[in-house]
Amino acid sequence: MDTSELQKIKQRYNIVGNSDGLNHALDVALQVAPTDLSVLIIGESGVGKEIIPRVIHDNSPRRREKYFAINCGSIPEGTIDSELFGHEKGSFTGAIGESEGYFGIANKGTIFLDEVGELPIQTQARLLRVLETGEYIRVGGTEIRKTDVRIVAATNVNMRKAVSEGRFREDLYYRLNTIPIQMPALRERGDDILLLFRLFAMQMAEKYRLPKISLSDEAKQIMLKYKWPGNVRQLKNITEQMSVLSRERDIDAQTLTQFIPRDEESTQLATIQKDGKDDHSYASERELLYKILYELRGNVSDLRREMNSLRKQLDEARQLGGTSGYVSPVQPNTQVAPVSTVPSVSPVSSVSPVSSVSSVSPVSSVPPITDLDELQHIRQEMAAGGMRGAYKPETEDAEIEEIKEENENLNLSDLSKQMIEKALERNNGNRKKAAEELGISDRTLYRKINKYKL
């Protein structure tokens, strides 16, 4: 757009600044003004979003019709539907008459919905219908009404995040976002900060007949480096404070820092990089993110190594636990303590593993385990069966002595076979009783008998 035309718009609406972001926003507003397309103005609080809808309306074919600016965040949730779409008489307590609502009154005109991200979900559904068909129903009514209204909306909320969190309808977002206009934050407008400061200082001097304040070079640099979380609104407030409270009319850096908030979280001064003096300064946010990612990758690698080590320990413990509850065969040269030193055995429900007897000296060599899975299966069924009769008190001492007298290298398969044989002998070949004594099912016992050919 021609620069002279932009300057005319700025003079008409008292817009101060010449940054590229501001000029682009005004250019888009003037281009979309002759159409009826919906416009969504996006920007932080205090950047001056309310100027754009007025520019659009005054340069559109609807400029002779009504224009309403509505702050959606200031209307209570319970009454916002009635305010926007009207209501019938007696539709709720206090409805002593009919109401047209903004959409009825602003027919043929323009409605500016500020803070549209604060609309309740139910109101969003009504607004979507107006945008799609131009139809709406009053609160408490049944008659479908028509309206021809152009809607310009504005928000300081991250709309995509609100949609993902379910706080704003996705279909309504795309209907409003036909033409998006991004208003730049004050910290992005460069020298416009100083121009706005001069404007506000001059307005205060004329209004209250005060000497005009000015900034030193150091104070100007601080103004340019400051983050301005409140944007133009905050700049105006600080300028007014200094105009009234500062005794010095020439504001230096020390005086300025007394009026600028020092909230570490939101209003701190932007970091001024000192070349060559800070070894840990970051040239950009990308470098900082890379550093965090590298540290995170190192932490993940350490965690992976610890998990692998823990997995190995668990595997070793599981293998050692597979032989728990059975006496490992001993070599002929291994000395065994007298049987009389074996502690008395309590009832079967609390039998301690025989392998844990303290009187047995360390075994010099352990024979290979050839049927660990089979024995583990039997142990699980014995545990499930409550060790019913697995060991009888009157036979335990005899069995321990017998096992100690055997000097053969028996593997676990042989031990399982011997236990089944002895159970069958004690029960005179009755397989059902033998299975109950071993604490396993009849089917498992029959399978073992067939396997060992007993």
PDB file of C-alpha atoms in Angstrom, residues 48-225:
ATOM      1  CA  GLY A  48      -3.981  -1.952  20.499  1.00  0.00           C
ATOM      2  CA  LYS A  49      -6.060  -4.664  18.819  1.00  0.00           C
ATOM      3  CA  GLU A  50      -9.221  -2.569  19.167  1.00  0.00           C
ATOM      4  CA  ILE A  51      -8.043  -0.105  16.493  1.00  0.00           C
ATOM      5  CA  ILE A  52      -8.089  -2.653  13.659  1.00  0.00           C
ATOM      6  CA  PRO A  53     -11.877  -3.433  13.789  1.00  0.00           C
ATOM      7  CA  ARG A  54     -12.653   0.276  13.708  1.00  0.00           C
ATOM      8  CA  VAL A  55     -10.415   0.732  10.651  1.00  0.00           C
ATOM      9  CA  ILE A  56     -12.116  -2.213   8.936  1.00  0.00           C
ATOM     10  CA  HIS A  57     -15.642  -0.956   9.651  1.00  0.00           C
ATOM     11  CA  ASP A  58     -14.962   2.652   8.652  1.00  0.00           C
ATOM     12  CA  ASN A  59     -13.506   1.565   5.310  1.00  0.00           C
ATOM     13  CA  SER A  60     -16.179  -1.024   4.473  1.00  0.00           C
ATOM     14  CA  PRO A  61     -19.587  -0.717   2.752  1.00  0.00           C
ATOM     15  CA  ARG A  62     -21.141  -1.045   6.253  1.00  0.00           C
ATOM     16  CA  ARG A  63     -19.530   2.172   7.532  1.00  0.00           C
ATOM     17  CA  ARG A  64     -22.939   3.932   7.732  1.00  0.00           C
ATOM     18  CA  GLU A  65     -24.416   1.123   9.842  1.00  0.00           C
ATOM     19  CA  LYS A  66     -23.996   0.393  13.525  1.00  0.00           C
ATOM     20  CA  TYR A  67     -20.757  -0.781  15.084  1.00  0.00           C
ATOM     21  CA  PHE A  68     -20.605  -2.560  18.461  1.00  0.00           C
ATOM     22  CA  ALA A  69     -17.461  -3.489  20.399  1.00  0.00           C
ATOM     23  CA  ILE A  70     -18.220  -6.237  22.936  1.00  0.00           C
ATOM     24  CA  ASN A  71     -15.789  -7.558  25.538  1.00  0.00           C
ATOM     25  CA  CYS A  72     -16.778 -11.224  25.883  1.00  0.00           C
ATOM     26  CA  GLY A  73     -14.697 -11.657  29.029  1.00  0.00           C
ATOM     27  CA  SER A  74     -16.646  -8.981  30.938  1.00  0.00           C
ATOM     28  CA  ILE A  75     -20.107 -10.539  30.445  1.00  0.00           C
ATOM     29  CA  PRO A  76     -21.143 -13.251  32.972  1.00  0.00           C
ATOM     30  CA  GLU A  77     -21.518 -16.731  31.529  1.00  0.00           C
ATOM     31  CA  GLY A  78     -25.160 -16.950  32.565  1.00  0.00           C
ATOM     32  CA  THR A  79     -26.241 -13.829  30.669  1.00  0.00           C
ATOM     33  CA  ILE A  80     -23.924 -13.706  27.652  1.00  0.00           C
ATOM     34  CA  ASP A  81     -26.370 -15.613  25.408  1.00  0.00           C
ATOM     35  CA  SER A  82     -29.100 -13.130  26.252  1.00  0.00           C
ATOM     36  CA  GLU A  83     -26.757 -10.177  25.640  1.00  0.00           C
ATOM     37  CA  LEU A  84     -25.649 -11.420  22.231  1.00  0.00           C
ATOM     38  CA  PHE A  85     -28.775 -13.112  20.838  1.00  0.00           C
ATOM     39  CA  GLY A  86     -31.596 -11.523  22.859  1.00  0.00           C
ATOM     40  CA  HIS A  87     -34.340 -13.200  24.904  1.00  0.00           C
ATOM     41  CA  GLU A  88     -38.090 -13.582  25.069  1.00  0.00           C
ATOM     42  CA  LYS A  89     -40.275 -12.175  27.821  1.00  0.00           C
ATOM     43  CA  GLY A  90     -40.327 -14.445  30.860  1.00  0.00           C
ATOM     44  CA  SER A  91     -37.533 -16.680  29.567  1.00  0.00           C
ATOM     45  CA  PHE A  92     -35.711 -16.308  32.881  1.00  0.00           C
ATOM     46  CA  THR A  93     -36.042 -14.480  36.178  1.00  0.00           C
ATOM     47  CA  GLY A  94     -35.982 -10.740  35.561  1.00  0.00           C
ATOM     48  CA  ALA A  95     -36.836 -10.975  31.843  1.00  0.00           C
ATOM     49  CA  ILE A  96     -39.757  -8.538  32.092  1.00  0.00           C
ATOM     50  CA  GLY A  97     -39.625  -7.788  28.382  1.00  0.00           C
ATOM     51  CA  GLU A  98     -38.144  -8.818  25.075  1.00  0.00           C
ATOM     52  CA  SER A  99     -34.578  -8.039  24.051  1.00  0.00           C
ATOM     53  CA  GLU A 100     -33.186  -7.903  20.540  1.00  0.00           C
ATOM     54  CA  GLY A 101     -29.600  -8.657  21.558  1.00  0.00           C
ATOM     55  CA  TYR A 102     -26.523  -7.305  19.819  1.00  0.00           C
ATOM     56  CA  PHE A 103     -26.987  -9.483  16.749  1.00  0.00           C
ATOM     57  CA  GLY A 104     -30.504  -8.182  16.300  1.00  0.00           C
ATOM     58  CA  ILE A 105     -29.650  -4.515  16.833  1.00  0.00           C
ATOM     59  CA  ALA A 106     -26.448  -4.595  14.732  1.00  0.00           C
ATOM     60  CA  ASN A 107     -28.146  -5.996  11.631  1.00  0.00           C
ATOM     61  CA  LYS A 108     -26.325  -4.769   8.493  1.00  0.00           C
ATOM     62  CA  GLY A 109     -23.494  -3.497  10.701  1.00  0.00           C
ATOM     63  CA  THR A 110     -20.320  -4.813  12.353  1.00  0.00           C
ATOM     64  CA  ILE A 111     -19.747  -6.520  15.701  1.00  0.00           C
ATOM     65  CA  PHE A 112     -16.300  -6.625  17.288  1.00  0.00           C
ATOM     66  CA  LEU A 113     -15.957  -9.557  19.731  1.00  0.00           C
ATOM     67  CA  ASP A 114     -12.970  -8.820  21.943  1.00  0.00           C
ATOM     68  CA  GLU A 115     -11.505 -11.697  24.021  1.00  0.00           C
ATOM     69  CA  VAL A 116     -13.491 -14.195  21.945  1.00  0.00           C
ATOM     70  CA  GLY A 117     -11.431 -17.011  23.482  1.00  0.00           C
ATOM     71  CA  GLU A 118     -13.359 -16.510  26.754  1.00  0.00           C
ATOM     72  CA  LEU A 119     -16.726 -17.477  25.246  1.00  0.00           C
ATOM     73  CA  PRO A 120     -18.475 -20.488  26.871  1.00  0.00           C
ATOM     74  CA  ILE A 121     -18.789 -23.628  24.746  1.00  0.00           C
ATOM     75  CA  GLN A 122     -22.587 -23.283  24.412  1.00  0.00           C
ATOM     76  CA  THR A 123     -22.269 -19.701  23.198  1.00  0.00           C
ATOM     77  CA  GLN A 124     -19.608 -20.807  20.720  1.00  0.00           C
ATOM     78  CA  ALA A 125     -22.131 -23.186  19.137  1.00  0.00           C
ATOM     79  CA  ARG A 126     -24.646 -20.350  18.728  1.00  0.00           C
ATOM     80  CA  LEU A 127     -21.996 -18.071  17.242  1.00  0.00           C
ATOM     81  CA  LEU A 128     -20.943 -20.772  14.775  1.00  0.00           C
ATOM     82  CA  ARG A 129     -24.514 -21.010  13.481  1.00  0.00           C
ATOM     83  CA  VAL A 130     -24.652 -17.247  12.943  1.00  0.00           C
ATOM     84  CA  LEU A 131     -21.392 -17.337  10.992  1.00  0.00           C
ATOM     85  CA  GLU A 132     -22.503 -20.237   8.803  1.00  0.00           C
ATOM     86  CA  THR A 133     -26.165 -19.420   8.110  1.00  0.00           C
ATOM     87  CA  GLY A 134     -26.840 -15.990   9.636  1.00  0.00           C
ATOM     88  CA  GLU A 135     -29.561 -17.574  11.798  1.00  0.00           C
ATOM     89  CA  TYR A 136     -30.057 -17.507  15.555  1.00  0.00           C
ATOM     90  CA  ILE A 137     -32.750 -18.131  18.166  1.00  0.00           C
ATOM     91  CA  ARG A 138     -33.409 -15.913  21.156  1.00  0.00           C
ATOM     92  CA  VAL A 139     -33.035 -17.325  24.643  1.00  0.00           C
ATOM     93  CA  GLY A 140     -36.367 -18.898  25.576  1.00  0.00           C
ATOM     94  CA  GLY A 141     -37.728 -18.546  22.036  1.00  0.00           C
ATOM     95  CA  THR A 142     -38.483 -20.922  19.168  1.00  0.00           C
ATOM     96  CA  GLU A 143     -38.565 -18.578  16.191  1.00  0.00           C
ATOM     97  CA  ILE A 144     -35.539 -18.644  13.894  1.00  0.00           C
ATOM     98  CA  ARG A 145     -34.323 -15.117  13.166  1.00  0.00           C
ATOM     99  CA  LYS A 146     -32.008 -13.806  10.482  1.00  0.00           C
ATOM    100  CA  THR A 147     -29.220 -11.275  10.795  1.00  0.00           C
ATOM    101  CA  ASP A 148     -26.629  -9.835   8.430  1.00  0.00           C
ATOM    102  CA  VAL A 149     -23.684  -8.932  10.629  1.00  0.00           C
ATOM    103  CA  ARG A 150     -19.977  -8.818   9.936  1.00  0.00           C
ATOM    104  CA  ILE A 151     -17.942 -10.274  12.785  1.00  0.00           C
ATOM    105  CA  VAL A 152     -14.417  -9.177  13.681  1.00  0.00           C
ATOM    106  CA  ALA A 153     -12.912 -11.047  16.625  1.00  0.00           C
ATOM    107  CA  ALA A 154      -9.778 -10.546  18.693  1.00  0.00           C
ATOM    108  CA  THR A 155      -7.984 -12.640  21.291  1.00  0.00           C
ATOM    109  CA  ASN A 156      -4.775 -12.753  23.309  1.00  0.00           C
ATOM    110  CA  VAL A 157      -5.170 -16.503  23.900  1.00  0.00           C
ATOM    111  CA  ASN A 158      -3.188 -19.179  22.082  1.00  0.00           C
ATOM    112  CA  MET A 159      -6.139 -20.436  20.055  1.00  0.00           C
ATOM    113  CA  ARG A 160      -4.467 -23.611  18.800  1.00  0.00           C
ATOM    114  CA  LYS A 161      -3.669 -24.623  22.360  1.00  0.00           C
ATOM    115  CA  ALA A 162      -7.231 -23.780  23.451  1.00  0.00           C
ATOM    116  CA  VAL A 163      -8.582 -25.978  20.648  1.00  0.00           C
ATOM    117  CA  SER A 164      -6.311 -28.896  21.608  1.00  0.00           C
ATOM    118  CA  GLU A 165      -7.405 -28.585  25.254  1.00  0.00           C
ATOM    119  CA  GLY A 166     -11.094 -28.553  24.309  1.00  0.00           C
ATOM    120  CA  ARG A 167     -11.726 -24.985  25.516  1.00  0.00           C
ATOM    121  CA  PHE A 168     -12.563 -23.656  22.036  1.00  0.00           C
ATOM    122  CA  ARG A 169     -14.377 -25.272  19.140  1.00  0.00           C
ATOM    123  CA  GLU A 170     -12.123 -26.124  16.245  1.00  0.00           C
ATOM    124  CA  ASP A 171     -14.774 -25.465  13.596  1.00  0.00           C
ATOM    125  CA  LEU A 172     -15.500 -22.021  15.068  1.00  0.00           C
ATOM    126  CA  TYR A 173     -11.794 -21.211  15.121  1.00  0.00           C
ATOM    127  CA  TYR A 174     -11.467 -21.849  11.389  1.00  0.00           C
ATOM    128  CA  ARG A 175     -14.620 -19.849  10.651  1.00  0.00           C
ATOM    129  CA  LEU A 176     -13.300 -16.843  12.567  1.00  0.00           C
ATOM    130  CA  ASN A 177      -9.756 -17.208  11.256  1.00  0.00           C
ATOM    131  CA  THR A 178     -10.645 -16.556   7.613  1.00  0.00           C
ATOM    132  CA  ILE A 179      -8.343 -13.520   7.574  1.00  0.00           C
ATOM    133  CA  PRO A 180      -5.825 -13.500  10.455  1.00  0.00           C
ATOM    134  CA  ILE A 181      -4.130 -10.246  11.451  1.00  0.00           C
ATOM    135  CA  GLN A 182      -1.145 -10.382  13.798  1.00  0.00           C
ATOM    136  CA  MET A 183      -0.558  -7.305  15.945  1.00  0.00           C
ATOM    137  CA  PRO A 184       3.107  -7.004  16.956  1.00  0.00           C
ATOM    138  CA  ALA A 185       4.122  -6.727  20.596  1.00  0.00           C
ATOM    139  CA  LEU A 186       5.668  -3.443  21.718  1.00  0.00           C
ATOM    140  CA  ARG A 187       9.106  -5.009  22.265  1.00  0.00           C
ATOM    141  CA  GLU A 188       9.112  -5.968  18.560  1.00  0.00           C
ATOM    142  CA  ARG A 189       8.454  -2.420  17.317  1.00  0.00           C
ATOM    143  CA  GLY A 190      11.914  -0.960  17.964  1.00  0.00           C
ATOM    144  CA  ASP A 191      12.044   2.842  17.833  1.00  0.00           C
ATOM    145  CA  ASP A 192       8.235   3.033  18.082  1.00  0.00           C
ATOM    146  CA  ILE A 193       8.771   2.713  21.852  1.00  0.00           C
ATOM    147  CA  LEU A 194      10.507   6.090  21.995  1.00  0.00           C
ATOM    148  CA  LEU A 195       7.919   7.709  19.723  1.00  0.00           C
ATOM    149  CA  LEU A 196       5.094   6.503  21.964  1.00  0.00           C
ATOM    150  CA  PHE A 197       6.939   7.722  25.049  1.00  0.00           C
ATOM    151  CA  ARG A 198       7.242  11.213  23.559  1.00  0.00           C
ATOM    152  CA  LEU A 199       3.526  11.209  22.673  1.00  0.00           C
ATOM    153  CA  PHE A 200       2.413  10.183  26.177  1.00  0.00           C
ATOM    154  CA  ALA A 201       4.827  12.627  27.826  1.00  0.00           C
ATOM    155  CA  MET A 202       3.488  15.466  25.668  1.00  0.00           C
ATOM    156  CA  GLN A 203      -0.131  14.549  26.439  1.00  0.00           C
ATOM    157  CA  MET A 204       0.560  14.593  30.187  1.00  0.00           C
ATOM    158  CA  ALA A 205       2.367  17.931  29.961  1.00  0.00           C
ATOM    159  CA  GLU A 206      -0.523  19.528  28.060  1.00  0.00           C
ATOM    160  CA  LYS A 207      -3.274  18.024  30.172  1.00  0.00           C
ATOM    161  CA  TYR A 208      -1.849  18.846  33.600  1.00  0.00           C
ATOM    162  CA  ARG A 209       0.417  21.761  32.610  1.00  0.00           C
ATOM    163  CA  LEU A 210       3.569  20.000  33.734  1.00  0.00           C
ATOM    164  CA  PRO A 211       7.093  20.340  32.370  1.00  0.00           C
ATOM    165  CA  LYS A 212       7.659  17.749  29.693  1.00  0.00           C
ATOM    166  CA  ILE A 213       9.955  14.874  30.620  1.00  0.00           C
ATOM    167  CA  SER A 214      12.675  13.477  28.362  1.00  0.00           C
ATOM    168  CA  LEU A 215      15.034  10.491  28.376  1.00  0.00           C
ATOM    169  CA  SER A 216      18.820  10.353  28.483  1.00  0.00           C
ATOM    170  CA  ASP A 217      20.695   8.111  26.056  1.00  0.00           C
ATOM    171  CA  GLU A 218      21.201   5.402  28.694  1.00  0.00           C
ATOM    172  CA  ALA A 219      17.530   5.518  29.634  1.00  0.00           C
ATOM    173  CA  LYS A 220      16.575   5.150  25.967  1.00  0.00           C
ATOM    174  CA  GLN A 221      18.658   1.977  25.709  1.00  0.00           C
ATOM    175  CA  ILE A 222      16.927   0.543  28.773  1.00  0.00           C
ATOM    176  CA  MET A 223      13.529   1.348  27.255  1.00  0.00           C
ATOM    177  CA  LEU A 224      14.489  -0.425  24.039  1.00  0.00           C
ATOM    178  CA  LYS A 225      15.820  -3.511  25.874  1.00  0.00           C
TER     179      LYS A 225
END
